[in-house]
Amino acid sequence: MTAERWLRLWGQGLAMLHVTRGVWGSRVRGWPPLPALLGPARALSSLAAKMGEYRKMWNPTEPRDWAQQYRERFIPLSREQLLRLLTQEFHSSPAERAALEEFSAHVDFCTLFHYHHVLSRLQALYDPINPDRETLDQPSLTDPQRLSNEQEVLLELEPLLAQANFSPLSEDTLAYALVVHHPQDEVQVTINLDQYIYMQFWALGQRVGPMPRKSSVGSRRSFFKSSPAERRYFKRVVLAARTKRGHLVLKSFKDTPLEGLEQLLPELKVRTPALQRALLNLTLVVSGVAVFVNVGMVVLTDLKVGTSLLLLFFAAFMGLRASKMFGQQRSVQALELAHMLYYRSTSNNSELLSALALRAQDEHAKEALLAHSFLARRPGGVCGPPDETSQWLQSEVENWLLAQTGCDVTFNGTRALGHLQALTASMGTYQPPGFPKLDPLATVTPPQTPPISDNP
């Protein structure tokens, strides 16, 4: 088979990966318009109502029905770790190891072309609204045109996030995150919902434990030394938000606590927590009383200044001092917030699309490898009713992942079975004869600098 014929077959979808119905494809085009999903109705009424409910609660520690709202789907193993474990448990003989390596190479080859196609389509859709575009400027879009383009990008992005095993955070979870602040977060922010058109979060890799040091905020300035508190945080969070005076913001962050999602949004303001405000006010009162007793009384007795004038000057002095102290405090907190976001941020805008395509490709391959290994030891293999096979696969893989990693992962058996069937049907097309082989990247050798002589 020549390279030209192989590429033609791939373009027609014969050698291209099949993606399970319901995750990609027809489901996307049938969605309601973006405002119905994320628009003003969500930002202003429903979300605000849920925030009001959480404000009435006494010290909530997690969103309501959190175990049902969030289901972890991310497989917390790298490709190399997964292959090593599968080889040790399911493919111990040399022939089985060789067959697994061949199947893994076939998976790599097929997923590479498929997700390259997906990424190219996404980047073509996103390019007209890309705020970081380095190419020549295009004609400016009107706001309705920009919103329409953003809607199309988000609709195409949703199945990619699903394949990458990101879980969407519900509106109730977002309301909790916008209202509740952890006591160890000395830097707190506030937002105005009226400034937003939509906002949506996706997360994976839920953890419960001490936060990584560089991703925590304000812990270095604590007055009392205490051990780091256990926080519920996510290894990765993806944000899509749009303000009325801005554009679509696509960003990815790492090690983000659930109560810290608000800190990732654009158009926010730093606010001083109640305890710090109380301490600052107490400091002002004590220092003001000391100054008034030691200086004010001397001015009254020696300079014969009127009481009302003295009180007026004293009030102006204390007002300026309070403004300066609170301004300095907010500046320090804003600097700490910027420092924290510097370490948490992983990618944004167009680069985020590339990162998501790579992660979806990786999760796709891991699901196919798990399905291949587990169904190989099942009596009858993939034969039998698809529903029964996918349920068996889901149960077996979830129990195995729990035993190997200690993480309770919800495995999509139906999707993995579809991946395996598509890859099995395309076996034999891997590396067809005549496929062009590109030269490796040449190593750039720096030019040699001639020696400098002291003689003229």
GROMACS .gro file of C-alpha atoms in nm:
model
  456
    1MET     CA    1   0.000   0.000   0.000
    2THR     CA    2   0.149   0.331  -0.102
    3ALA     CA    3   0.161   0.631   0.128
    4GLU     CA    4  -0.079   0.823  -0.097
    5ARG     CA    5  -0.342   0.547  -0.086
    6TRP     CA    6  -0.302   0.505   0.290
    7LEU     CA    7  -0.353   0.874   0.353
    8ARG     CA    8  -0.661   0.868   0.128
    9LEU     CA    9  -0.808   0.583   0.333
   10TRP     CA   10  -0.726   0.764   0.654
   11GLY     CA   11  -0.898   1.076   0.526
   12GLN     CA   12  -1.208   0.874   0.444
   13GLY     CA   13  -1.220   0.738   0.796
   14LEU     CA   14  -1.128   0.375   0.718
   15ALA     CA   15  -0.803   0.383   0.907
   16MET     CA   16  -0.887   0.678   1.124
   17LEU     CA   17  -0.984   0.613   1.485
   18HIS     CA   18  -1.344   0.555   1.575
   19VAL     CA   19  -1.466   0.761   1.868
   20THR     CA   20  -1.759   0.621   2.059
   21ARG     CA   21  -2.094   0.775   1.979
   22GLY     CA   22  -2.209   1.000   2.259
   23VAL     CA   23  -1.858   1.130   2.328
   24TRP     CA   24  -1.771   1.284   1.991
   25GLY     CA   25  -1.953   1.370   1.676
   26SER     CA   26  -2.329   1.382   1.646
   27ARG     CA   27  -2.386   1.476   2.008
   28VAL     CA   28  -2.201   1.802   1.966
   29ARG     CA   29  -2.414   1.942   1.687
   30GLY     CA   30  -2.738   1.877   1.872
   31TRP     CA   31  -2.653   2.088   2.176
   32PRO     CA   32  -2.851   2.395   2.270
   33PRO     CA   33  -2.692   2.735   2.207
   34LEU     CA   34  -2.426   2.859   2.444
   35PRO     CA   35  -2.638   3.116   2.630
   36ALA     CA   36  -2.872   2.837   2.734
   37LEU     CA   37  -2.576   2.650   2.883
   38LEU     CA   38  -2.352   2.916   3.029
   39GLY     CA   39  -2.514   3.250   2.961
   40PRO     CA   40  -2.669   3.525   3.170
   41ALA     CA   41  -2.938   3.297   3.310
   42ARG     CA   42  -2.665   3.096   3.476
   43ALA     CA   43  -2.437   3.383   3.575
   44LEU     CA   44  -2.703   3.615   3.717
   45SER     CA   45  -3.000   3.420   3.847
   46SER     CA   46  -2.940   3.051   3.907
   47LEU     CA   47  -2.578   3.080   4.020
   48ALA     CA   48  -2.653   3.384   4.237
   49ALA     CA   49  -2.945   3.198   4.398
   50LYS     CA   50  -2.723   2.902   4.488
   51MET     CA   51  -2.459   3.139   4.626
   52GLY     CA   52  -2.727   3.289   4.849
   53GLU     CA   53  -2.811   2.943   4.981
   54TYR     CA   54  -2.448   2.876   5.072
   55ARG     CA   55  -2.418   3.213   5.246
   56LYS     CA   56  -2.701   3.105   5.477
   57MET     CA   57  -2.523   2.781   5.571
   58TRP     CA   58  -2.304   2.760   5.878
   59ASN     CA   59  -1.945   2.668   5.788
   60PRO     CA   60  -1.999   2.433   5.489
   61THR     CA   61  -1.696   2.211   5.422
   62GLU     CA   62  -1.786   2.077   5.076
   63PRO     CA   63  -2.059   2.116   4.813
   64ARG     CA   64  -2.385   1.937   4.870
   65ASP     CA   65  -2.382   1.572   4.755
   66TRP     CA   66  -2.021   1.610   4.649
   67ALA     CA   67  -1.966   1.235   4.602
   68GLN     CA   68  -2.250   1.229   4.347
   69GLN     CA   69  -2.157   1.560   4.182
   70TYR     CA   70  -1.794   1.477   4.108
   71ARG     CA   71  -1.675   1.141   3.977
   72GLU     CA   72  -1.304   1.098   3.914
   73ARG     CA   73  -1.240   0.959   3.564
   74PHE     CA   74  -0.869   1.036   3.525
   75ILE     CA   75  -0.642   0.730   3.517
   76PRO     CA   76  -0.359   0.834   3.757
   77LEU     CA   77  -0.089   0.636   3.577
   78SER     CA   78   0.146   0.739   3.299
   79ARG     CA   79   0.168   0.531   2.982
   80GLU     CA   80   0.499   0.382   3.093
   81GLN     CA   81   0.368   0.295   3.440
   82LEU     CA   82   0.054   0.136   3.294
   83LEU     CA   83   0.249  -0.071   3.041
   84ARG     CA   84   0.485  -0.193   3.312
   85LEU     CA   85   0.199  -0.301   3.539
   86LEU     CA   86   0.007  -0.467   3.256
   87THR     CA   87   0.318  -0.652   3.142
   88GLN     CA   88   0.387  -0.782   3.491
   89GLU     CA   89   0.031  -0.905   3.550
   90PHE     CA   90  -0.114  -0.999   3.210
   91HIS     CA   91   0.172  -1.038   2.960
   92SER     CA   92   0.448  -1.232   3.132
   93SER     CA   93   0.565  -1.448   2.839
   94PRO     CA   94   0.793  -1.306   2.568
   95ALA     CA   95   0.528  -1.362   2.299
   96GLU     CA   96   0.263  -1.177   2.501
   97ARG     CA   97   0.502  -0.889   2.570
   98ALA     CA   98   0.583  -0.862   2.200
   99ALA     CA   99   0.213  -0.861   2.112
  100LEU     CA  100   0.144  -0.588   2.369
  101GLU     CA  101   0.430  -0.376   2.236
  102GLU     CA  102   0.299  -0.417   1.881
  103PHE     CA  103  -0.052  -0.319   1.985
  104SER     CA  104   0.083  -0.020   2.181
  105ALA     CA  105   0.276   0.098   1.875
  106HIS     CA  106  -0.038   0.064   1.663
  107VAL     CA  107  -0.233   0.268   1.918
  108ASP     CA  108   0.034   0.539   1.912
  109PHE     CA  109   0.030   0.559   1.535
  110CYS     CA  110  -0.348   0.576   1.498
  111THR     CA  111  -0.413   0.820   1.783
  112LEU     CA  112  -0.137   1.049   1.660
  113PHE     CA  113  -0.312   1.107   1.326
  114HIS     CA  114  -0.659   1.125   1.475
  115TYR     CA  115  -0.580   1.388   1.737
  116HIS     CA  116  -0.367   1.584   1.494
  117HIS     CA  117  -0.682   1.614   1.282
  118VAL     CA  118  -0.891   1.712   1.587
  119LEU     CA  119  -0.637   1.972   1.696
  120SER     CA  120  -0.611   2.121   1.346
  121ARG     CA  121  -0.988   2.166   1.332
  122LEU     CA  122  -0.998   2.327   1.677
  123GLN     CA  123  -0.713   2.565   1.601
  124ALA     CA  124  -0.877   2.670   1.274
  125LEU     CA  125  -1.196   2.753   1.465
  126TYR     CA  126  -1.009   2.935   1.741
  127ASP     CA  127  -0.770   3.137   1.525
  128PRO     CA  128  -1.012   3.424   1.442
  129ILE     CA  129  -1.069   3.489   1.816
  130ASN     CA  130  -0.720   3.405   1.941
  131PRO     CA  131  -0.600   3.706   2.145
  132ASP     CA  132  -0.238   3.583   2.127
  133ARG     CA  133  -0.222   3.542   1.749
  134GLU     CA  134   0.125   3.622   1.615
  135THR     CA  135   0.027   3.621   1.246
  136LEU     CA  136  -0.112   3.915   1.050
  137ASP     CA  137  -0.421   4.079   1.192
  138GLN     CA  138  -0.756   3.978   1.050
  139PRO     CA  139  -1.061   4.202   1.008
  140SER     CA  140  -1.208   4.274   1.350
  141LEU     CA  141  -1.520   4.082   1.448
  142THR     CA  142  -1.833   4.228   1.593
  143ASP     CA  143  -1.931   4.117   1.941
  144PRO     CA  144  -2.213   3.886   1.817
  145GLN     CA  145  -1.972   3.728   1.567
  146ARG     CA  146  -1.712   3.678   1.836
  147LEU     CA  147  -1.967   3.520   2.071
  148SER     CA  148  -2.080   3.288   1.793
  149ASN     CA  149  -1.720   3.180   1.727
  150GLU     CA  150  -1.662   3.126   2.096
  151GLN     CA  151  -1.974   2.910   2.114
  152GLU     CA  152  -1.850   2.690   1.830
  153VAL     CA  153  -1.506   2.654   1.990
  154LEU     CA  154  -1.654   2.554   2.328
  155LEU     CA  155  -1.890   2.303   2.169
  156GLU     CA  156  -1.597   2.141   1.985
  157LEU     CA  157  -1.383   2.156   2.298
  158GLU     CA  158  -1.634   1.974   2.520
  159PRO     CA  159  -1.585   1.621   2.376
  160LEU     CA  160  -1.207   1.669   2.380
  161LEU     CA  161  -1.224   1.750   2.751
  162ALA     CA  162  -1.446   1.445   2.805
  163GLN     CA  163  -1.194   1.216   2.632
  164ALA     CA  164  -0.915   1.376   2.835
  165ASN     CA  165  -1.116   1.259   3.141
  166PHE     CA  166  -1.187   1.606   3.276
  167SER     CA  167  -1.506   1.625   3.481
  168PRO     CA  168  -1.721   1.941   3.454
  169LEU     CA  169  -1.778   2.116   3.785
  170SER     CA  170  -2.146   2.174   3.847
  171GLU     CA  171  -2.313   2.506   3.914
  172ASP     CA  172  -2.363   2.408   4.277
  173THR     CA  173  -1.990   2.340   4.313
  174LEU     CA  174  -1.908   2.677   4.157
  175ALA     CA  175  -2.148   2.852   4.396
  176TYR     CA  176  -1.973   2.685   4.690
  177ALA     CA  177  -1.629   2.788   4.560
  178LEU     CA  178  -1.736   3.151   4.512
  179VAL     CA  179  -1.881   3.182   4.864
  180VAL     CA  180  -1.665   2.968   5.092
  181HIS     CA  181  -1.308   3.072   5.176
  182HIS     CA  182  -1.062   2.847   5.354
  183PRO     CA  183  -0.933   2.993   5.683
  184GLN     CA  184  -0.569   2.943   5.579
  185ASP     CA  185  -0.615   3.150   5.262
  186GLU     CA  186  -0.498   3.493   5.376
  187VAL     CA  187  -0.543   3.628   5.023
  188GLN     CA  188  -0.910   3.641   4.929
  189VAL     CA  189  -1.077   3.784   4.621
  190THR     CA  190  -1.424   3.888   4.518
  191ILE     CA  191  -1.593   3.909   4.179
  192ASN     CA  192  -1.898   4.081   4.036
  193LEU     CA  193  -2.116   3.829   3.853
  194ASP     CA  194  -2.275   4.109   3.650
  195GLN     CA  195  -1.945   4.149   3.463
  196TYR     CA  196  -1.952   3.791   3.326
  197ILE     CA  197  -2.137   3.637   3.033
  198TYR     CA  198  -2.039   3.280   3.117
  199MET     CA  199  -1.788   3.078   3.319
  200GLN     CA  200  -1.719   2.706   3.331
  201PHE     CA  201  -1.465   2.486   3.510
  202TRP     CA  202  -1.343   2.132   3.442
  203ALA     CA  203  -1.116   1.938   3.678
  204LEU     CA  204  -0.931   1.610   3.714
  205GLY     CA  205  -0.709   1.443   3.972
  206GLN     CA  206  -0.892   1.518   4.296
  207ARG     CA  207  -0.665   1.493   4.600
  208VAL     CA  208  -0.716   1.545   4.973
  209GLY     CA  209  -0.403   1.645   5.165
  210PRO     CA  210  -0.157   1.929   5.225
  211MET     CA  211  -0.122   2.170   4.934
  212PRO     CA  212   0.209   2.191   4.746
  213ARG     CA  213   0.411   2.476   4.898
  214LYS     CA  214   0.448   2.696   4.590
  215SER     CA  215   0.077   2.672   4.513
  216SER     CA  216  -0.040   2.789   4.857
  217VAL     CA  217  -0.124   3.150   4.929
  218GLY     CA  218  -0.033   3.349   5.239
  219SER     CA  219   0.104   3.066   5.450
  220ARG     CA  220   0.449   3.228   5.483
  221ARG     CA  221   0.307   3.538   5.654
  222SER     CA  222   0.104   3.355   5.917
  223PHE     CA  223   0.147   3.486   6.271
  224PHE     CA  224   0.122   3.140   6.420
  225LYS     CA  225   0.319   2.842   6.293
  226SER     CA  226   0.089   2.549   6.221
  227SER     CA  227   0.105   2.233   6.018
  228PRO     CA  228  -0.042   2.259   5.666
  229ALA     CA  229  -0.412   2.181   5.667
  230GLU     CA  230  -0.556   1.910   5.449
  231ARG     CA  231  -0.725   2.063   5.147
  232ARG     CA  232  -0.942   1.922   4.871
  233TYR     CA  233  -0.764   2.023   4.551
  234PHE     CA  234  -0.732   1.919   4.187
  235LYS     CA  235  -0.417   1.836   3.995
  236ARG     CA  236  -0.552   2.013   3.687
  237VAL     CA  237  -0.829   2.269   3.635
  238VAL     CA  238  -0.943   2.415   3.301
  239LEU     CA  239  -1.127   2.748   3.293
  240ALA     CA  240  -1.339   2.899   3.015
  241ALA     CA  241  -1.477   3.243   3.102
  242ARG     CA  242  -1.596   3.553   2.921
  243THR     CA  243  -1.650   3.900   3.060
  244LYS     CA  244  -1.877   4.156   2.899
  245ARG     CA  245  -1.585   4.385   2.817
  246GLY     CA  246  -1.334   4.112   2.737
  247HIS     CA  247  -1.290   3.797   2.532
  248LEU     CA  248  -1.295   3.422   2.582
  249VAL     CA  249  -1.030   3.320   2.835
  250LEU     CA  250  -0.900   2.963   2.818
  251LYS     CA  251  -0.657   2.871   3.094
  252SER     CA  252  -0.525   2.564   3.272
  253PHE     CA  253  -0.393   2.551   3.627
  254LYS     CA  254  -0.240   2.288   3.854
  255ASP     CA  255  -0.281   2.211   4.225
  256THR     CA  256  -0.590   2.428   4.271
  257PRO     CA  257  -0.800   2.395   4.589
  258LEU     CA  258  -1.175   2.372   4.555
  259GLU     CA  259  -1.224   2.692   4.756
  260GLY     CA  260  -0.966   2.869   4.539
  261LEU     CA  261  -1.143   2.848   4.204
  262GLU     CA  262  -1.252   3.210   4.242
  263GLN     CA  263  -0.887   3.320   4.234
  264LEU     CA  264  -0.850   3.192   3.876
  265LEU     CA  265  -1.118   3.414   3.724
  266PRO     CA  266  -1.046   3.738   3.535
  267GLU     CA  267  -1.189   4.070   3.657
  268LEU     CA  268  -1.145   4.009   4.029
  269LYS     CA  269  -1.057   4.229   4.325
  270VAL     CA  270  -0.837   4.146   4.621
  271ARG     CA  271  -1.012   4.189   4.954
  272THR     CA  272  -0.873   4.178   5.306
  273PRO     CA  273  -1.011   3.894   5.523
  274ALA     CA  274  -1.214   3.988   5.831
  275LEU     CA  275  -0.945   3.877   6.078
  276GLN     CA  276  -0.677   4.085   5.912
  277ARG     CA  277  -0.909   4.386   5.896
  278ALA     CA  278  -0.976   4.348   6.267
  279LEU     CA  279  -0.603   4.329   6.343
  280LEU     CA  280  -0.528   4.635   6.129
  281ASN     CA  281  -0.810   4.834   6.291
  282LEU     CA  282  -0.688   4.734   6.637
  283THR     CA  283  -0.336   4.845   6.549
  284LEU     CA  284  -0.468   5.178   6.425
  285VAL     CA  285  -0.675   5.236   6.738
  286VAL     CA  286  -0.390   5.152   6.976
  287SER     CA  287  -0.136   5.362   6.787
  288GLY     CA  288  -0.387   5.647   6.750
  289VAL     CA  289  -0.463   5.656   7.120
  290ALA     CA  290  -0.092   5.652   7.202
  291VAL     CA  291  -0.021   5.939   6.960
  292PHE     CA  292  -0.315   6.142   7.086
  293VAL     CA  293  -0.218   6.101   7.452
  294ASN     CA  294   0.151   6.175   7.401
  295VAL     CA  295   0.132   6.442   7.132
  296GLY     CA  296  -0.220   6.575   7.134
  297MET     CA  297  -0.218   6.672   7.502
  298VAL     CA  298   0.112   6.855   7.461
  299VAL     CA  299  -0.027   7.051   7.165
  300LEU     CA  300  -0.338   7.140   7.363
  301THR     CA  301  -0.145   7.269   7.664
  302ASP     CA  302   0.158   7.433   7.503
  303LEU     CA  303   0.031   7.564   7.166
  304LYS     CA  304  -0.319   7.651   7.286
  305VAL     CA  305  -0.480   7.486   6.983
  306GLY     CA  306  -0.856   7.443   6.992
  307THR     CA  307  -0.992   7.098   7.069
  308SER     CA  308  -1.211   7.081   6.760
  309LEU     CA  309  -0.920   7.177   6.529
  310LEU     CA  310  -0.694   6.925   6.698
  311LEU     CA  311  -0.954   6.649   6.659
  312LEU     CA  312  -0.998   6.742   6.293
  313PHE     CA  313  -0.625   6.718   6.225
  314PHE     CA  314  -0.606   6.394   6.421
  315ALA     CA  315  -0.895   6.239   6.225
  316ALA     CA  316  -0.733   6.339   5.894
  317PHE     CA  317  -0.400   6.193   6.006
  318MET     CA  318  -0.558   5.863   6.113
  319GLY     CA  319  -0.758   5.844   5.790
  320LEU     CA  320  -0.445   5.883   5.580
  321ARG     CA  321  -0.262   5.630   5.794
  322ALA     CA  322  -0.547   5.379   5.765
  323SER     CA  323  -0.565   5.426   5.387
  324LYS     CA  324  -0.192   5.371   5.356
  325MET     CA  325  -0.190   5.061   5.576
  326PHE     CA  326  -0.484   4.898   5.397
  327GLY     CA  327  -0.338   4.992   5.057
  328GLN     CA  328  -0.005   4.834   5.145
  329GLN     CA  329  -0.184   4.523   5.270
  330ARG     CA  330  -0.378   4.488   4.945
  331SER     CA  331  -0.060   4.540   4.743
  332VAL     CA  332   0.115   4.260   4.932
  333GLN     CA  333  -0.184   4.031   4.883
  334ALA     CA  334  -0.205   4.111   4.512
  335LEU     CA  335   0.166   4.031   4.477
  336GLU     CA  336   0.118   3.698   4.656
  337LEU     CA  337  -0.178   3.616   4.433
  338ALA     CA  338   0.027   3.691   4.121
  339HIS     CA  339   0.313   3.480   4.259
  340MET     CA  340   0.076   3.188   4.324
  341LEU     CA  341  -0.084   3.208   3.977
  342TYR     CA  342   0.263   3.219   3.821
  343TYR     CA  343   0.338   2.872   3.962
  344ARG     CA  344  -0.011   2.728   3.913
  345SER     CA  345  -0.063   2.834   3.551
  346THR     CA  346   0.027   2.563   3.299
  347SER     CA  347  -0.111   2.684   2.962
  348ASN     CA  348  -0.360   2.924   2.813
  349ASN     CA  349  -0.555   3.000   2.496
  350SER     CA  350  -0.414   2.829   2.184
  351GLU     CA  351  -0.146   2.640   2.377
  352LEU     CA  352  -0.419   2.493   2.598
  353LEU     CA  353  -0.584   2.336   2.293
  354SER     CA  354  -0.259   2.157   2.208
  355ALA     CA  355  -0.216   2.040   2.567
  356LEU     CA  356  -0.572   1.906   2.580
  357ALA     CA  357  -0.526   1.717   2.253
  358LEU     CA  358  -0.212   1.550   2.389
  359ARG     CA  359  -0.386   1.460   2.714
  360ALA     CA  360  -0.690   1.321   2.529
  361GLN     CA  361  -0.459   1.115   2.309
  362ASP     CA  362  -0.284   0.979   2.618
  363GLU     CA  363  -0.609   0.889   2.797
  364HIS     CA  364  -0.743   0.733   2.475
  365ALA     CA  365  -0.437   0.509   2.452
  366LYS     CA  366  -0.452   0.410   2.819
  367GLU     CA  367  -0.818   0.311   2.789
  368ALA     CA  368  -0.743   0.102   2.479
  369LEU     CA  369  -0.450  -0.073   2.649
  370LEU     CA  370  -0.660  -0.155   2.955
  371ALA     CA  371  -0.943  -0.291   2.743
  372HIS     CA  372  -0.697  -0.496   2.534
  373SER     CA  373  -0.532  -0.655   2.837
  374PHE     CA  374  -0.844  -0.727   3.042
  375LEU     CA  375  -1.058  -0.862   2.759
  376ALA     CA  376  -0.773  -1.093   2.651
  377ARG     CA  377  -0.814  -1.291   2.973
  378ARG     CA  378  -1.195  -1.286   2.973
  379PRO     CA  379  -1.360  -1.610   2.861
  380GLY     CA  380  -1.504  -1.535   2.522
  381GLY     CA  381  -1.313  -1.208   2.486
  382VAL     CA  382  -1.529  -0.939   2.329
  383CYS     CA  383  -1.795  -1.189   2.228
  384GLY     CA  384  -2.134  -1.149   2.388
  385PRO     CA  385  -2.374  -0.860   2.439
  386PRO     CA  386  -2.188  -0.526   2.425
  387ASP     CA  387  -2.360  -0.395   2.738
  388GLU     CA  388  -2.258  -0.698   2.941
  389THR     CA  389  -1.903  -0.684   2.808
  390SER     CA  390  -1.864  -0.311   2.883
  391GLN     CA  391  -2.006  -0.352   3.234
  392TRP     CA  392  -1.766  -0.638   3.306
  393LEU     CA  393  -1.476  -0.436   3.170
  394GLN     CA  394  -1.571  -0.131   3.378
  395SER     CA  395  -1.599  -0.331   3.701
  396GLU     CA  396  -1.273  -0.519   3.649
  397VAL     CA  397  -1.068  -0.212   3.556
  398GLU     CA  398  -1.209  -0.001   3.842
  399ASN     CA  399  -1.123  -0.269   4.098
  400TRP     CA  400  -0.776  -0.312   3.949
  401LEU     CA  401  -0.704   0.062   3.949
  402LEU     CA  402  -0.825   0.090   4.309
  403ALA     CA  403  -0.590  -0.190   4.413
  404GLN     CA  404  -0.294  -0.052   4.219
  405THR     CA  405  -0.327   0.321   4.288
  406GLY     CA  406  -0.566   0.359   4.582
  407CYS     CA  407  -0.781   0.594   4.372
  408ASP     CA  408  -1.151   0.541   4.314
  409VAL     CA  409  -1.174   0.592   3.936
  410THR     CA  410  -1.491   0.568   3.726
  411PHE     CA  411  -1.386   0.387   3.409
  412ASN     CA  412  -1.589   0.429   3.089
  413GLY     CA  413  -1.615   0.067   2.972
  414THR     CA  414  -1.840   0.145   2.676
  415ARG     CA  415  -1.600   0.403   2.535
  416ALA     CA  416  -1.294   0.182   2.593
  417LEU     CA  417  -1.464  -0.109   2.419
  418GLY     CA  418  -1.540   0.112   2.120
  419HIS     CA  419  -1.177   0.227   2.105
  420LEU     CA  420  -1.055  -0.133   2.116
  421GLN     CA  421  -1.289  -0.253   1.843
  422ALA     CA  422  -1.189   0.034   1.612
  423LEU     CA  423  -0.819  -0.025   1.671
  424THR     CA  424  -0.850  -0.399   1.623
  425ALA     CA  425  -1.030  -0.347   1.291
  426SER     CA  426  -0.749  -0.121   1.167
  427MET     CA  427  -0.465  -0.357   1.263
  428GLY     CA  428  -0.230  -0.419   0.972
  429THR     CA  429  -0.233  -0.062   0.843
  430TYR     CA  430   0.043   0.038   1.083
  431GLN     CA  431   0.350   0.174   0.901
  432PRO     CA  432   0.239   0.086   0.543
  433PRO     CA  433   0.510   0.026   0.283
  434GLY     CA  434   0.614   0.342   0.107
  435PHE     CA  435   0.517   0.573   0.392
  436PRO     CA  436   0.761   0.865   0.381
  437LYS     CA  437   1.021   0.880   0.656
  438LEU     CA  438   1.137   1.227   0.748
  439ASP     CA  439   1.494   1.303   0.834
  440PRO     CA  440   1.564   1.358   1.202
  441LEU     CA  441   1.602   1.713   1.320
  442ALA     CA  442   1.953   1.833   1.259
  443THR     CA  443   2.159   1.940   1.556
  444VAL     CA  444   2.244   2.308   1.541
  445THR     CA  445   2.615   2.363   1.599
  446PRO     CA  446   2.702   2.710   1.728
  447PRO     CA  447   2.951   2.898   1.514
  448GLN     CA  448   3.308   2.885   1.630
  449THR     CA  449   3.439   3.216   1.765
  450PRO     CA  450   3.794   3.286   1.655
  451PRO     CA  451   4.042   3.330   1.936
  452ILE     CA  452   4.114   3.686   2.037
  453SER     CA  453   4.478   3.776   1.998
  454ASP     CA  454   4.654   4.034   2.208
  455ASN     CA  455   4.877   4.128   1.916
  456PRO     CA  456   4.741   4.390   1.675
   0.00000   0.00000   0.00000
